[in-house]
């Protein structure tokens, strides 16, 4: 898409979008105290400081080192320290040990960000048009990459805080509202031959969303909103976590091994349910969308409810004409809420609030080609043993999400804002 923009407009666009996304990261870490930046309470979680540095490393490694003449690295060890998983760039510091690094300190990481920002800004102003167009796509990828890490940063902070008996509050905000969830209705869709996915160039997309390809769908129905806490509570009260008949075999083994009795961050005290949020430890609002459930829990709930999860193709066909409206990170709530916006369309909460598990394994689309070079490692090598999620969450940027967007996590993961939308076959 950027290839069609005139060069002055392109420079303006890159300057603004770069500044907006980089500033959002700094806004999100602003409530943290220095010690909060450093800890890693679980191997899946990374310290906020690491997210801040790694997103910066991405711009330094994939743009500055190739396009800035006589570029001298900010720190020669950072290439190793803040590489996440790019084998073709070199070796990397073990993921599970990121929380062991007291240095570089927070101030040094902020200086790293600021220095790289200055260098990227100079490139945007000074490169000739040909090279500017070459780096435009790389900057876009870097910004979407940073938005993904902003989301991880928020769920990682939440997890870090959740294990602390002091139950720290990220942001004081009253979330208990009188809003009620919209009624649960079923939207019906004809079957037939459809196209899903996107081709390169229409607008920004990751390589895993490409290309446009045909899918066959049988007639199906899709719930007009996601499952609420109250509805999930009925599953728990019906013995959902003690009845193997609802669970996939691997899911049941995980329930037993992990001793799951409720979604992550839920806790029962004196017969009342509470949940840990970024606003602290609060009574569970039964009208809010259920979140922090794994694929296994989503599957088990659907089985108990006599329904199923949608496939990602069903989800995309049903939702792609809905407005991208919902509860996103820009709303500053950082928690899924019952209320809906006026312009959400027929399928409520299609975007924002919670990522929706689909029953589709994360695989390459027919005809898919990963990016050339090191960035080919961005998505393609993770296409095994993970499930696709759609729609974005309350910590996703509105500018990051689109109908073809494919998120993916292992079926046992539940520290992201993940939820459930039911589907069914039309009879
Ligand atoms: Fe990354």
Coordinates of C-alpha atoms and ligand atoms in Angstrom, one line a residue:
X1 CA 0.0 0.0 0.0
X2 CA 2.8 2.4 0.9
X3 CA 4.3 2.0 -2.6
X4 CA 1.5 4.1 -4.0
X5 CA 2.0 7.1 -1.7
X6 CA 3.8 10.1 -2.9
X7 CA 7.2 10.6 -1.2
X8 CA 6.5 13.6 0.9
X9 CA 3.3 12.0 2.1
X10 CA 5.2 8.8 2.7
X11 CA 7.8 10.6 4.9
X12 CA 5.0 12.2 6.9
X13 CA 3.2 8.9 7.3
X14 CA 6.3 7.1 8.5
X15 CA 7.3 10.0 10.8
X16 CA 3.9 10.0 12.5
X17 CA 3.3 6.3 12.8
X18 CA 6.8 5.7 14.1
X19 CA 6.4 8.3 16.8
X20 CA 2.9 7.2 17.7
X21 CA 3.8 3.6 18.2
X22 CA 7.0 4.2 20.0
X23 CA 5.3 6.7 22.4
X24 CA 2.6 4.2 23.1
X25 CA 5.2 1.7 24.5
X26 CA 6.5 4.5 26.8
X27 CA 2.9 5.4 27.9
X28 CA 2.2 1.8 28.8
X29 CA 5.3 1.4 31.0
X30 CA 4.7 4.8 32.7
X31 CA 2.8 3.4 35.7
X32 CA 5.6 0.9 36.5
X33 CA 8.1 1.2 39.3
X34 CA 11.8 0.5 38.6
X35 CA 11.7 -3.1 40.0
X36 CA 8.6 -3.9 37.9
X37 CA 10.7 -3.6 34.7
X38 CA 13.0 -6.4 35.6
X39 CA 11.2 -9.5 36.8
X40 CA 10.1 -12.6 34.9
X41 CA 7.7 -14.6 36.9
X42 CA 7.1 -17.4 34.3
X43 CA 9.2 -18.7 31.4
X44 CA 6.5 -17.5 28.9
X45 CA 6.6 -14.0 30.4
X46 CA 9.3 -11.4 29.6
X47 CA 10.4 -8.5 31.7
X48 CA 9.0 -5.1 30.5
X49 CA 12.6 -3.9 30.1
X50 CA 13.3 -6.7 27.7
X51 CA 10.2 -5.8 25.5
X52 CA 11.4 -2.2 25.4
X53 CA 14.9 -3.2 24.3
X54 CA 13.9 -6.1 22.0
X55 CA 11.5 -3.9 19.9
X56 CA 14.3 -1.4 19.6
X57 CA 16.8 -4.1 18.6
X58 CA 14.4 -5.0 15.8
X59 CA 14.8 -1.5 14.2
X60 CA 18.5 -1.5 14.8
X61 CA 19.1 -5.0 13.4
X62 CA 16.8 -5.0 10.4
X63 CA 17.0 -1.3 9.3
X64 CA 19.9 0.7 10.7
X65 CA 22.6 -1.9 10.2
X66 CA 21.7 -2.1 6.5
X67 CA 20.7 1.4 5.7
X68 CA 22.6 3.8 7.9
X69 CA 26.1 4.5 6.5
X70 CA 29.0 3.7 8.9
X71 CA 26.5 2.7 11.6
X72 CA 28.1 1.9 14.9
X73 CA 26.0 -0.4 17.2
X74 CA 24.6 1.2 20.4
X75 CA 26.2 -1.7 22.2
X76 CA 27.8 -4.7 20.5
X77 CA 26.4 -7.3 23.0
X78 CA 22.8 -6.1 22.5
X79 CA 22.6 -8.0 19.2
X80 CA 22.9 -11.2 21.3
X81 CA 21.0 -10.0 24.4
X82 CA 17.9 -8.8 22.7
X83 CA 17.6 -11.2 19.8
X84 CA 14.5 -13.2 20.5
X85 CA 14.6 -16.2 18.2
X86 CA 16.3 -15.2 14.8
X87 CA 18.7 -18.0 14.1
X88 CA 19.9 -16.3 10.9
X89 CA 20.9 -13.2 12.9
X90 CA 23.0 -15.2 15.4
X91 CA 22.7 -16.8 18.8
X92 CA 20.5 -15.4 21.5
X93 CA 20.2 -15.2 25.2
X94 CA 17.9 -17.9 26.7
X95 CA 14.3 -16.8 26.8
X96 CA 13.6 -18.3 30.2
X97 CA 16.5 -16.4 31.8
X98 CA 15.6 -12.9 30.6
X99 CA 14.6 -11.9 34.2
X100 CA 18.1 -12.6 35.5
X101 CA 19.5 -9.5 33.8
X102 CA 19.7 -6.5 36.1
X103 CA 21.9 -4.8 33.5
X104 CA 21.4 -2.9 31.2
X105 CA 19.4 -0.9 33.7
X106 CA 16.1 0.8 32.9
X107 CA 17.7 4.1 32.2
X108 CA 20.2 2.5 29.8
X109 CA 17.3 0.8 27.9
X110 CA 15.5 4.1 27.7
X111 CA 18.6 5.7 26.3
X112 CA 18.9 2.8 23.8
X113 CA 15.3 3.5 22.6
X114 CA 16.0 7.2 22.3
X115 CA 19.2 6.8 20.4
X116 CA 17.6 4.4 17.9
X117 CA 14.6 6.7 17.5
X118 CA 17.0 9.5 16.5
X119 CA 18.7 7.3 14.0
X120 CA 15.5 6.1 12.4
X121 CA 14.2 9.7 12.3
X122 CA 17.3 10.8 10.4
X123 CA 16.8 7.9 7.9
X124 CA 13.2 8.9 7.3
X125 CA 14.3 12.5 6.6
X126 CA 17.5 11.9 4.7
X127 CA 17.1 8.7 2.6
X128 CA 16.6 9.2 -1.1
X129 CA 13.2 8.1 -2.4
X130 CA 14.3 4.7 -3.7
X131 CA 15.8 3.7 -0.3
X132 CA 13.0 5.3 1.6
X133 CA 10.5 3.1 -0.2
X134 CA 12.7 0.1 0.6
X135 CA 12.7 0.8 4.3
X136 CA 9.0 1.8 4.5
X137 CA 7.8 -1.8 4.6
X138 CA 10.5 -2.7 7.2
X139 CA 9.4 0.2 9.4
X140 CA 5.8 -0.9 9.1
X141 CA 6.7 -4.5 10.1
X142 CA 8.8 -3.1 13.0
X143 CA 5.8 -1.0 14.2
X144 CA 3.4 -3.9 14.0
X145 CA 6.0 -6.0 15.8
X146 CA 6.2 -3.4 18.6
X147 CA 2.4 -3.3 18.9
X148 CA 2.5 -7.1 19.4
X149 CA 5.0 -6.6 22.1
X150 CA 2.9 -3.9 23.7
X151 CA 0.2 -6.5 24.1
X152 CA 2.6 -9.0 25.6
X153 CA 4.0 -6.4 27.9
X154 CA 0.6 -5.7 29.4
X155 CA -0.2 -9.4 29.9
X156 CA 3.3 -10.1 31.3
X157 CA 3.0 -7.2 33.8
X158 CA -0.4 -8.6 34.8
X159 CA 1.1 -12.1 35.3
X160 CA 4.0 -10.7 37.2
X161 CA 1.7 -8.7 39.5
X162 CA -0.8 -11.6 39.9
X163 CA 1.7 -13.8 41.7
X164 CA 2.5 -11.1 44.2
X165 CA 0.4 -11.4 47.5
X166 CA 0.3 -7.6 47.6
X167 CA -1.8 -7.7 44.4
X168 CA -0.3 -4.5 42.9
X169 CA -2.5 -2.2 40.9
X170 CA -1.3 -1.1 37.5
X171 CA -3.9 1.5 37.1
X172 CA -6.6 2.7 39.5
X173 CA -9.9 2.4 37.6
X174 CA -13.4 1.5 38.6
X175 CA -14.4 -1.4 36.3
X176 CA -17.5 -2.7 38.2
X177 CA -20.2 -1.2 36.0
X178 CA -23.9 -1.7 35.7
X179 CA -23.5 -2.7 32.1
X180 CA -25.1 -5.9 31.1
X181 CA -23.9 -8.2 28.3
X182 CA -26.0 -7.9 25.1
X183 CA -28.4 -10.9 24.5
X184 CA -26.9 -14.1 23.1
X185 CA -28.3 -14.5 19.6
X186 CA -27.2 -16.6 16.7
X187 CA -26.3 -15.2 13.3
X188 CA -26.8 -17.7 10.5
X189 CA -24.6 -17.9 7.4
X190 CA -25.1 -19.7 4.1
X191 CA -22.6 -22.3 3.1
X192 CA -20.6 -22.2 -0.1
X193 CA -17.3 -21.3 -1.7
X194 CA -15.6 -18.3 -0.1
X195 CA -12.3 -16.5 -0.3
X196 CA -10.3 -15.6 2.8
X197 CA -6.8 -14.2 3.4
X198 CA -5.2 -11.2 1.8
X199 CA -2.7 -10.5 -1.0
X200 CA 0.4 -8.5 -0.5
X201 CA 0.1 -4.9 -1.3
X202 CA -3.6 -4.3 -0.6
X203 CA -2.8 -3.0 2.9
X204 CA -0.3 -4.0 5.6
X205 CA -0.4 -7.7 6.4
X206 CA 1.9 -10.3 7.9
X207 CA 3.1 -13.1 5.6
X208 CA 1.0 -15.6 7.5
X209 CA -2.3 -14.0 6.3
X210 CA -1.4 -14.5 2.6
X211 CA -2.5 -15.3 0.0
X212 CA -6.2 -15.0 -0.8
X213 CA -7.5 -18.5 -1.3
X214 CA -10.7 -20.4 -1.5
X215 CA -12.4 -22.3 1.3
X216 CA -15.6 -24.4 1.3
X217 CA -18.0 -23.8 4.3
X218 CA -21.1 -25.7 5.2
X219 CA -24.0 -23.5 6.6
X220 CA -23.1 -22.4 10.1
X221 CA -24.2 -20.2 12.9
X222 CA -22.1 -17.9 15.1
X223 CA -22.9 -16.4 18.5
X224 CA -23.5 -12.7 18.3
X225 CA -21.2 -12.1 21.3
X226 CA -18.6 -13.9 23.3
X227 CA -19.2 -16.1 26.4
X228 CA -19.5 -14.2 29.7
X229 CA -18.0 -14.9 33.1
X230 CA -21.5 -15.8 34.4
X231 CA -22.0 -18.4 31.6
X232 CA -18.6 -19.9 32.3
X233 CA -19.3 -20.0 36.0
X234 CA -22.3 -22.2 35.1
X235 CA -19.9 -24.6 33.5
X236 CA -17.7 -24.7 36.6
X237 CA -20.8 -25.1 38.9
X238 CA -21.9 -28.0 36.7
X239 CA -18.6 -29.8 37.5
X240 CA -17.0 -28.7 34.2
X241 CA -13.4 -29.1 35.5
X242 CA -14.2 -32.5 37.1
X243 CA -15.9 -34.2 34.1
X244 CA -13.6 -35.8 31.6
X245 CA -16.3 -36.2 29.0
X246 CA -16.1 -32.5 28.0
X247 CA -12.3 -32.4 27.5
X248 CA -9.8 -33.3 24.8
X249 CA -7.4 -35.9 26.1
X250 CA -4.4 -33.4 26.3
X251 CA -6.7 -30.9 27.9
X252 CA -7.9 -33.3 30.5
X253 CA -4.2 -34.2 31.3
X254 CA -3.4 -30.5 31.6
X255 CA -6.4 -29.9 34.0
X256 CA -5.1 -32.7 36.2
X257 CA -1.4 -31.7 36.0
X258 CA -2.0 -28.0 36.6
X259 CA -4.9 -28.6 38.9
X260 CA -7.0 -26.1 37.0
X261 CA -10.4 -25.3 38.6
X262 CA -11.2 -22.0 36.9
X263 CA -9.7 -19.6 34.3
X264 CA -6.3 -18.0 35.1
X265 CA -6.5 -15.1 37.6
X266 CA -9.8 -16.4 39.1
X267 CA -10.0 -17.1 42.9
X268 CA -12.8 -18.3 45.1
X269 CA -13.0 -16.8 48.6
X270 CA -15.8 -17.6 51.0
X271 CA -18.0 -18.8 48.2
X272 CA -17.5 -15.6 46.1
X273 CA -15.5 -15.4 43.0
X274 CA -12.8 -12.7 42.4
X275 CA -10.5 -12.0 39.6
X276 CA -7.1 -10.3 39.3
X277 CA -7.1 -7.4 36.9
X278 CA -4.7 -4.6 36.0
X279 CA -7.0 -2.6 38.3
X280 CA -6.3 -5.0 41.2
X281 CA -8.1 -7.9 42.8
X282 CA -11.9 -7.4 42.3
X283 CA -15.2 -9.3 42.5
X284 CA -15.9 -11.1 39.3
X285 CA -18.3 -9.2 37.1
X286 CA -20.6 -12.0 35.6
X287 CA -21.5 -9.8 32.7
X288 CA -18.0 -9.3 31.4
X289 CA -16.5 -11.5 28.7
X290 CA -14.7 -14.5 30.1
X291 CA -11.0 -14.3 29.6
X292 CA -7.7 -16.1 30.4
X293 CA -9.0 -19.4 29.2
X294 CA -6.9 -21.9 27.2
X295 CA -7.9 -23.5 24.0
X296 CA -8.6 -26.6 26.1
X297 CA -11.0 -24.8 28.3
X298 CA -12.7 -23.1 25.3
X299 CA -13.2 -26.5 23.7
X300 CA -14.5 -28.1 26.9
X301 CA -16.9 -25.2 27.5
X302 CA -18.2 -25.5 23.9
X303 CA -18.7 -29.2 24.3
X304 CA -20.6 -28.7 27.6
X305 CA -22.8 -26.1 25.9
X306 CA -23.6 -28.4 23.0
X307 CA -21.9 -26.2 20.5
X308 CA -18.4 -25.9 19.0
X309 CA -15.7 -23.3 18.3
X310 CA -15.7 -21.6 14.9
X311 CA -13.1 -22.4 12.3
X312 CA -11.0 -19.4 11.4
X313 CA -12.5 -19.3 7.9
X314 CA -16.0 -19.2 9.4
X315 CA -14.9 -16.4 11.7
X316 CA -13.4 -14.4 8.9
X317 CA -16.4 -14.8 6.5
X318 CA -18.9 -13.9 9.3
X319 CA -17.0 -10.9 10.7
X320 CA -15.1 -9.2 7.9
X321 CA -17.8 -6.7 7.1
X322 CA -18.2 -5.7 10.7
X323 CA -16.7 -2.3 11.7
X324 CA -13.4 -2.5 13.6
X325 CA -14.9 -1.1 16.7
X326 CA -14.5 -2.3 20.3
X327 CA -12.5 -2.1 23.5
X328 CA -8.8 -1.7 22.5
X329 CA -5.7 -0.5 24.2
X330 CA -6.4 3.1 23.2
X331 CA -9.5 2.9 25.4
X332 CA -7.2 2.7 28.4
X333 CA -9.4 0.1 30.3
X334 CA -7.0 -2.9 29.8
X335 CA -9.8 -5.3 30.7
X336 CA -12.7 -6.9 28.8
X337 CA -16.0 -5.2 29.6
X338 CA -19.7 -6.1 29.1
X339 CA -20.6 -2.8 27.4
X340 CA -20.6 -2.5 23.6
X341 CA -20.1 0.5 21.4
X342 CA -22.9 1.8 19.2
X343 CA -21.2 1.0 16.0
X344 CA -20.2 -2.6 16.6
X345 CA -22.6 -4.1 14.1
X346 CA -24.5 -7.4 14.3
X347 CA -21.6 -9.5 15.7
X348 CA -20.8 -7.8 19.0
X349 CA -17.2 -7.8 20.3
X350 CA -15.8 -9.2 17.1
X351 CA -12.8 -6.9 17.6
X352 CA -11.2 -6.0 20.9
X353 CA -12.0 -7.2 24.4
X354 CA -10.8 -10.8 24.0
X355 CA -9.0 -12.9 21.4
X356 CA -11.3 -15.7 20.2
X357 CA -10.0 -19.2 20.0
X358 CA -10.8 -20.9 16.8
X359 CA -10.7 -24.7 16.2
X360 CA -8.2 -24.1 13.3
X361 CA -4.6 -25.2 13.7
X362 CA -2.0 -22.6 12.8
X363 CA -0.8 -23.7 9.4
X364 CA 0.4 -22.1 6.2
X365 CA -2.4 -21.1 3.8
X366 CA -2.2 -22.8 0.3
X367 CA 0.3 -20.9 -1.8
X368 CA 1.8 -19.1 1.2
X369 CA 5.4 -17.8 0.9
X370 CA 7.2 -16.6 4.0
X371 CA 9.2 -13.3 3.7
X372 CA 12.7 -13.6 2.3
X373 CA 15.7 -13.5 4.6
X374 CA 15.8 -13.4 8.4
X375 CA 12.2 -12.0 8.6
X376 CA 11.0 -15.3 7.1
X377 CA 11.6 -16.6 10.7
X378 CA 9.0 -14.1 12.0
X379 CA 5.9 -16.4 11.6
X380 CA 6.5 -19.5 9.5
X381 CA 8.7 -21.5 11.8
X382 CA 6.0 -21.5 14.5
X383 CA 3.4 -23.4 12.4
X384 CA 3.1 -26.5 14.5
X385 CA 1.1 -27.4 17.6
X386 CA -0.6 -24.0 17.9
X387 CA -4.2 -22.8 17.4
X388 CA -5.4 -19.7 15.6
X389 CA -7.1 -16.8 17.5
X390 CA -9.0 -14.0 15.9
X391 CA -10.2 -10.5 16.7
X392 CA -7.8 -8.7 19.0
X393 CA -8.2 -7.8 22.7
X394 CA -8.5 -5.0 25.2
X395 CA -4.7 -4.5 25.0
X396 CA -4.4 -4.7 21.1
X397 CA -4.1 -1.4 19.2
X398 CA -7.0 -0.6 17.0
X399 CA -4.6 0.1 14.2
X400 CA -3.0 -3.3 14.5
X401 CA -6.0 -5.5 13.9
X402 CA -7.8 -6.4 10.6
X403 CA -10.3 -9.1 9.5
X404 CA -7.5 -11.4 8.1
X405 CA -5.2 -11.1 11.2
X406 CA -4.1 -14.5 12.6
X407 CA -2.8 -14.7 16.2
X408 CA -1.6 -18.0 17.5
X409 CA -0.8 -19.7 20.8
X410 CA -0.3 -23.2 22.1
X411 CA -3.5 -24.8 23.3
X412 CA -2.5 -24.7 27.0
X413 CA -1.6 -21.0 27.1
X414 CA -3.9 -18.7 28.9
X415 CA -2.0 -15.6 30.1
X416 CA -3.2 -13.6 27.1
X417 CA -6.7 -12.0 27.0
X418 CA -8.2 -15.1 25.4
X419 CA -11.9 -15.8 25.3
X420 CA -14.7 -17.9 23.6
X421 CA -17.2 -17.3 20.9
X422 CA -19.4 -20.3 20.1
X423 CA -20.5 -21.6 16.7
X424 CA -22.7 -24.4 15.5
X425 CA -23.7 -26.3 12.4
X426 CA -27.0 -25.3 10.8
X427 CA -29.4 -28.2 10.8
Ligands
LIG1 FE1 9.6 -10.0 18.9

